Short mmCIF file of C-alpha atoms in Angstrom, two decimals:
data_model
loop_
_atom_site.label_atom_id
_atom_site.label_comp_id
_atom_site.label_asym_id
_atom_site.label_seq_id
_atom_site.Cartn_x
_atom_site.Cartn_y
_atom_site.Cartn_z
CA MET B 1 -3.64 3.05 18.66
CA SER B 2 -2.58 0.88 19.87
CA LEU B 3 -2.40 -3.39 19.53
CA PRO B 4 -4.19 -6.48 21.18
CA PRO B 5 -3.92 -6.54 25.00
CA PRO B 6 -2.61 -10.40 25.41
CA ALA B 7 -5.51 -12.06 27.34
CA GLU B 8 -5.85 -15.17 29.30
CA ASN B 9 -3.02 -17.94 28.72
CA GLN B 10 -1.75 -16.00 25.69
CA ALA B 11 0.20 -18.07 23.32
CA TYR B 12 3.00 -16.59 21.45
CA CYS B 13 5.93 -17.44 19.86
CA THR B 14 9.34 -18.09 19.41
CA VAL B 15 10.74 -15.47 16.77
CA SER B 16 15.08 -16.70 15.43
CA ALA B 17 16.57 -15.17 13.12
CA LEU B 18 18.43 -17.11 10.51
CA GLU B 19 22.10 -16.65 8.06
CA SER B 20 20.25 -17.39 4.56
CA GLY B 21 22.83 -15.03 2.10
CA HIS B 22 24.50 -11.42 1.99
CA LEU B 23 23.53 -9.10 -0.97
CA TYR B 24 26.43 -6.69 -1.67
CA VAL B 25 24.76 -3.30 -3.52
CA THR B 26 24.93 0.47 -2.84
CA ASN B 27 22.47 2.34 -0.83
CA ASN B 28 21.16 4.04 -4.01
CA LEU B 29 19.11 1.66 -5.05
CA PHE B 30 16.55 2.02 -2.40
CA ILE B 31 16.99 6.22 -0.48
CA ASN B 32 17.45 9.03 -2.09
CA ASN B 33 20.72 10.47 -0.10
CA PRO B 34 22.62 7.78 -0.02
CA GLU B 35 26.35 8.70 1.59
CA SER B 36 28.24 7.20 -0.60
CA ASP B 37 28.72 5.32 -3.22
CA ALA B 38 30.36 1.44 -2.27
CA LEU B 39 29.01 -1.50 -1.87
CA GLU B 40 27.01 -2.46 1.40
CA ARG B 41 26.81 -6.24 2.76
CA PHE B 42 23.30 -6.86 3.63
CA PRO B 43 21.55 -10.22 5.18
CA SER B 44 18.79 -11.37 3.24
CA LEU B 45 17.47 -12.44 7.00
CA SER B 46 14.62 -15.49 7.30
CA PHE B 47 12.96 -16.67 10.34
CA LEU B 48 12.26 -19.35 12.01
CA LEU B 49 9.10 -18.05 14.77
CA GLN B 50 7.82 -21.58 17.19
CA HIS B 51 4.79 -21.21 18.65
CA SER B 52 4.69 -21.22 22.76
CA SER B 53 1.50 -23.86 23.05
CA SER B 54 1.49 -25.58 19.40
CA ASN B 55 5.06 -25.65 18.85
CA LYS B 56 4.11 -25.38 15.06
CA ARG B 57 7.15 -23.98 12.96
CA LEU B 58 7.45 -21.62 10.37
CA LEU B 59 9.82 -19.77 8.32
CA PHE B 60 9.45 -16.23 7.14
CA ASP B 61 11.10 -16.05 4.08
CA LEU B 62 13.98 -18.45 2.53
CA GLY B 63 16.48 -15.95 1.70
CA ILE B 64 18.64 -16.85 -1.36
CA ARG B 65 19.07 -20.62 -2.66
CA LYS B 66 22.23 -21.94 -2.89
CA ASP B 67 22.58 -22.51 -6.23
CA TRP B 68 21.59 -19.66 -6.83
CA ARG B 69 23.51 -19.73 -10.09
CA ASN B 70 20.15 -21.90 -10.84
CA ALA B 71 18.21 -18.99 -11.18
CA PRO B 72 16.70 -17.72 -14.53
CA PRO B 73 18.54 -16.77 -16.94
CA LYS B 74 17.09 -13.00 -17.07
CA LEU B 75 17.30 -13.15 -13.21
CA LEU B 76 20.59 -13.84 -13.63
CA ALA B 77 21.75 -10.82 -15.96
CA SER B 78 19.70 -8.26 -14.26
CA ILE B 79 22.51 -8.30 -11.82
CA PRO B 80 24.92 -5.50 -12.74
CA PRO B 81 28.51 -7.12 -12.70
CA THR B 82 29.26 -5.11 -9.54
CA PHE B 83 27.26 -6.61 -7.41
CA LYS B 84 27.95 -9.21 -5.50
CA VAL B 85 25.03 -12.05 -4.02
CA GLU B 86 27.37 -14.53 -1.44
CA VAL B 87 25.15 -18.00 0.24
CA GLU B 88 28.26 -19.24 2.73
CA GLN B 89 25.14 -20.86 4.84
CA ASP B 90 21.21 -21.34 3.86
CA VAL B 91 18.80 -21.73 5.57
CA VAL B 92 18.41 -25.29 5.63
CA GLU B 93 21.61 -25.18 6.57
CA SER B 94 21.25 -22.31 9.50
CA LEU B 95 17.94 -25.00 11.00
CA ALA B 96 20.24 -27.63 11.06
CA LYS B 97 22.49 -25.39 13.44
CA GLY B 98 20.20 -26.37 16.40
CA GLY B 99 18.93 -30.10 15.03
CA LEU B 100 15.94 -29.56 12.81
CA GLY B 101 15.58 -29.68 8.89
CA PRO B 102 12.45 -29.14 6.35
CA ASP B 103 10.85 -31.31 6.85
CA ASP B 104 10.51 -29.70 10.32
CA ILE B 105 8.86 -27.09 9.60
CA ASP B 106 5.19 -26.89 9.20
CA ILE B 107 4.46 -23.35 7.49
CA VAL B 108 6.71 -21.50 4.96
CA CYS B 109 5.07 -18.31 4.46
CA LEU B 110 6.74 -15.93 2.23
CA SER B 111 7.66 -12.63 2.52
CA HIS B 112 7.54 -12.18 -1.75
CA VAL B 113 8.54 -14.21 -4.41
CA HIS B 114 12.31 -12.66 -5.42
CA PHE B 115 15.29 -14.34 -5.31
CA ASP B 116 16.53 -13.30 -2.38
CA HIS B 117 13.30 -14.43 -0.46
CA CYS B 118 11.82 -17.07 -1.88
CA GLY B 119 14.53 -19.84 -1.49
CA HIS B 120 14.11 -22.90 -3.18
CA SER B 121 10.78 -24.65 -2.63
CA PRO B 122 11.71 -28.76 -2.90
CA LEU B 123 13.84 -28.85 -0.28
CA PHE B 124 10.29 -27.59 1.59
CA SER B 125 8.48 -30.52 0.10
CA LYS B 126 6.11 -31.24 2.71
CA SER B 127 5.53 -27.64 4.23
CA GLN B 128 2.28 -25.89 3.88
CA PHE B 129 3.48 -22.40 2.00
CA VAL B 130 1.70 -19.29 2.43
CA VAL B 131 1.89 -15.89 -0.35
CA GLY B 132 -0.11 -12.74 -0.23
CA GLY B 133 -2.84 -13.15 -2.54
CA GLU B 134 -1.86 -10.48 -5.81
CA THR B 135 1.27 -13.39 -5.37
CA LYS B 136 -1.31 -15.32 -8.70
CA LYS B 137 0.03 -12.60 -10.03
CA VAL B 138 3.50 -13.13 -10.95
CA ILE B 139 2.27 -16.77 -12.07
CA GLU B 140 -0.53 -16.28 -14.71
CA ALA B 141 2.31 -14.22 -16.07
CA GLY B 142 4.08 -17.08 -16.58
CA LEU B 143 7.40 -19.38 -15.03
CA PHE B 144 11.12 -19.94 -16.35
CA PRO B 145 11.42 -21.75 -18.45
CA ALA B 146 8.50 -21.89 -20.42
CA ASN B 147 8.23 -17.73 -19.90
CA ALA B 148 11.97 -17.82 -20.73
CA GLU B 149 11.32 -13.53 -20.01
CA SER B 150 10.41 -14.35 -16.52
CA VAL B 151 12.74 -14.03 -13.60
CA TYR B 152 10.64 -16.69 -11.63
CA PRO B 153 11.55 -20.24 -11.80
CA ALA B 154 7.89 -23.01 -12.58
CA GLU B 155 8.59 -24.07 -8.47
CA VAL B 156 8.90 -20.40 -6.65
CA VAL B 157 5.81 -21.51 -5.41
CA PRO B 158 4.47 -25.58 -5.14
CA THR B 159 2.30 -26.70 -7.30
CA ASP B 160 0.46 -29.09 -5.92
CA GLY B 161 -2.15 -28.04 -4.19
CA ARG B 162 0.09 -27.36 -1.13
CA THR B 163 0.10 -23.06 -1.55
CA ARG B 164 -2.12 -21.22 0.11
CA TYR B 165 -2.89 -17.08 -1.76
CA LEU B 166 -4.41 -14.82 0.62
CA GLY B 167 -7.02 -12.81 -0.89
CA ASP B 168 -10.06 -11.86 -0.61
CA ASP B 169 -11.52 -14.88 1.30
CA VAL B 170 -9.90 -14.33 3.85
CA HIS B 171 -11.02 -13.29 7.23
CA TRP B 172 -8.86 -9.64 6.82
CA VAL B 173 -9.14 -7.10 10.09
CA PRO B 174 -7.79 -3.55 10.66
CA LEU B 175 -4.84 -4.02 12.86
CA GLY B 176 -2.88 -0.87 14.70
CA PRO B 177 -2.56 1.27 11.55
CA PHE B 178 -2.57 -1.55 8.80
CA PRO B 179 -5.70 -1.97 7.26
CA ARG B 180 -6.08 -5.94 6.66
CA ALA B 181 -4.17 -8.45 8.90
CA TYR B 182 -4.89 -12.04 8.89
CA ASP B 183 -4.92 -13.78 12.52
CA LEU B 184 -3.25 -16.83 10.81
CA TYR B 185 -3.72 -19.62 13.91
CA GLY B 186 -6.97 -17.44 15.45
CA ASP B 187 -5.04 -17.05 18.83
CA GLY B 188 -3.27 -13.41 18.73
CA SER B 189 -0.01 -14.67 18.73
CA LEU B 190 0.59 -14.92 14.99
CA TYR B 191 -1.07 -12.17 11.54
CA ILE B 192 0.44 -11.13 8.62
CA ILE B 193 -0.17 -8.09 7.85
CA ASP B 194 -1.42 -7.18 4.16
CA ALA B 195 2.05 -4.98 3.23
CA PRO B 196 1.66 -4.15 -0.72
CA GLY B 197 3.91 -1.89 -3.12
CA HIS B 198 7.72 -3.80 -3.34
CA LEU B 199 5.88 -6.30 -5.19
CA TRP B 200 2.34 -8.14 -6.19
CA GLY B 201 1.22 -9.94 -3.07
CA HIS B 202 3.79 -8.51 0.07
CA VAL B 203 2.97 -9.74 2.73
CA ASN B 204 4.64 -9.02 6.02
CA ILE B 205 4.49 -10.30 9.77
CA LEU B 206 2.92 -9.13 13.23
CA VAL B 207 4.48 -11.49 16.40
CA ARG B 208 3.92 -11.66 19.38
CA THR B 209 6.63 -12.38 21.15
CA SER B 210 5.92 -12.64 24.69
CA ALA B 211 2.13 -13.58 26.47
CA ASP B 212 2.67 -10.20 28.74
CA GLY B 213 2.96 -7.76 25.41
CA GLY B 214 5.72 -7.93 24.21
CA TRP B 215 5.87 -7.69 19.76
CA ILE B 216 8.14 -8.10 16.65
CA TYR B 217 7.05 -6.44 13.29
CA LEU B 218 8.92 -8.54 10.26
CA ALA B 219 9.23 -5.56 7.23
CA GLY B 220 10.09 -7.99 5.12
CA ASP B 221 11.03 -5.24 2.15
CA THR B 222 8.51 -2.50 3.03
CA ALA B 223 12.21 -0.92 3.22
CA HIS B 224 15.57 -1.94 2.79
CA HIS B 225 17.82 1.27 4.52
CA TRP B 226 16.23 3.16 7.79
CA ASN B 227 15.46 6.45 6.92
CA LEU B 228 13.03 5.39 4.63
CA ILE B 229 11.60 3.64 8.23
CA HIS B 230 12.69 7.31 9.87
CA GLY B 231 11.50 9.34 7.80
CA THR B 232 15.35 11.12 6.24
CA SER B 233 16.03 10.08 3.18
CA GLY B 234 13.14 8.65 0.34
CA ILE B 235 12.50 6.35 -1.15
CA ALA B 236 15.19 6.08 -4.52
CA CYS B 237 13.95 6.73 -7.78
CA ASN B 238 15.29 6.57 -11.58
CA HIS B 239 15.69 9.28 -14.22
CA ALA B 240 12.13 8.35 -14.93
CA GLY B 241 10.36 9.04 -11.69
CA HIS B 242 9.87 5.19 -11.09
CA ALA B 243 11.20 3.86 -7.70
CA ILE B 244 13.80 1.64 -8.72
CA SER B 245 13.06 -1.01 -5.27
CA HIS B 246 9.58 -1.05 -5.28
CA GLN B 247 6.64 -2.31 -8.06
CA ASP B 248 4.08 1.04 -6.43
CA LYS B 249 6.07 3.81 -5.26
CA GLU B 250 3.05 5.11 -3.78
CA VAL B 251 1.55 2.53 -2.13
CA ALA B 252 4.95 1.74 -0.73
CA GLY B 253 5.53 4.28 1.00
CA GLN B 254 1.77 4.32 2.69
CA THR B 255 3.04 1.02 4.25
CA ILE B 256 6.87 2.20 5.35
CA LYS B 257 4.60 5.28 6.96
CA ARG B 258 2.56 2.48 8.19
CA VAL B 259 5.50 0.23 9.96
CA GLY B 260 6.77 3.51 11.21
CA GLU B 261 3.83 3.74 13.35
CA VAL B 262 4.41 0.13 14.90
CA SER B 263 7.88 1.57 15.98
CA LYS B 264 6.78 3.54 17.76
CA LEU B 265 4.34 1.70 19.28
CA PRO B 266 5.55 0.00 23.58
CA ARG B 267 7.81 -2.70 23.44
CA VAL B 268 7.56 -3.49 20.11
CA ARG B 269 10.66 -4.60 17.85
CA VAL B 270 10.66 -3.77 13.83
CA LEU B 271 13.46 -5.83 11.39
CA LEU B 272 13.92 -5.56 7.92
CA ALA B 273 15.09 -8.35 5.54
CA HIS B 274 18.01 -6.92 4.45
CA ASP B 275 18.69 -4.87 8.13
CA LYS B 276 22.27 -4.16 8.25
CA PRO B 277 22.39 -2.46 11.43
CA TRP B 278 21.04 -4.86 13.62
CA TYR B 279 23.06 -8.49 11.95
CA GLU B 280 25.79 -6.46 12.37
CA LYS B 281 25.41 -5.75 16.03
CA ASN B 282 24.12 -9.24 15.80
CA GLU B 283 25.74 -11.00 14.03
CA GLY B 284 27.16 -15.09 15.47
CA GLY B 285 24.98 -13.65 18.58
CA ASP B 286 22.62 -15.63 20.29
CA ALA B 287 19.51 -14.16 18.67
CA PHE B 288 20.28 -16.49 15.70
CA PHE B 289 18.37 -19.96 16.29
CA PRO B 290 19.83 -22.11 18.28
CA GLY B 291 19.34 -19.04 19.71
CA SER B 292 16.32 -16.39 20.06
CA ILE B 293 15.39 -12.76 19.72
CA LEU B 294 14.13 -10.84 23.17
CA SER B 295 11.76 -9.58 22.76
CA LEU B 296 11.29 -6.57 24.33
#
């Protein structure tokens, strides 16, 4: 198994991490054998991907909105009182650190529409939004306030024609361990990966980070803890046997296995949306915009 070799004059993307909030939660939400039940601080990361030749800018996830307390009541009620949400710096403020604003972003790709990833879409009024096709199921179920029971706000994604749903009409191809990958720019620089199991429409990104064969795999919420990737823990379940943090335990497990496989390939760096170990090593450093993550 391998990833596509670089072409002559291969395009790639520069990848920068962006601060976009933190969650204080316990590991028993994620893994079945946590060492502690103490609250831990997890980042909610966004990423800026800048294309080497076209200079197009793509944001992968928008993190947590600054005014998160304005989220739908059902969502706020679902957050245990012992947990904590913190947004000292949102994605817009993180972009400003490097002199960019929302209007400078060509594409926003959401891994999925949970509140700690979808931010506040009206801030990006000129960007195209790209989401997994099954995100439509969330929309069709009804959004708050029209559906008072929904945890998703009406503006979770734009409804003015700027949102592209990657469904069966897209030319998906197998890539490495993944059955379905979409070459977004058509030049092998950035692939959107269908990554089912966590939530309807969950996608990841595999991005080329150099002209000679470096890659970063942005895994979103495929896994919230590295033990799942390494195989030293199982997915946390409730008393009924249902996964706590995934919609479909079995399908999520298959996607986790595939991410584990790609992580073993040469020159591939895997990053989780809530990558606590990586964040603790890199917080405040050059990997964050206006700096960038070094290619392997």
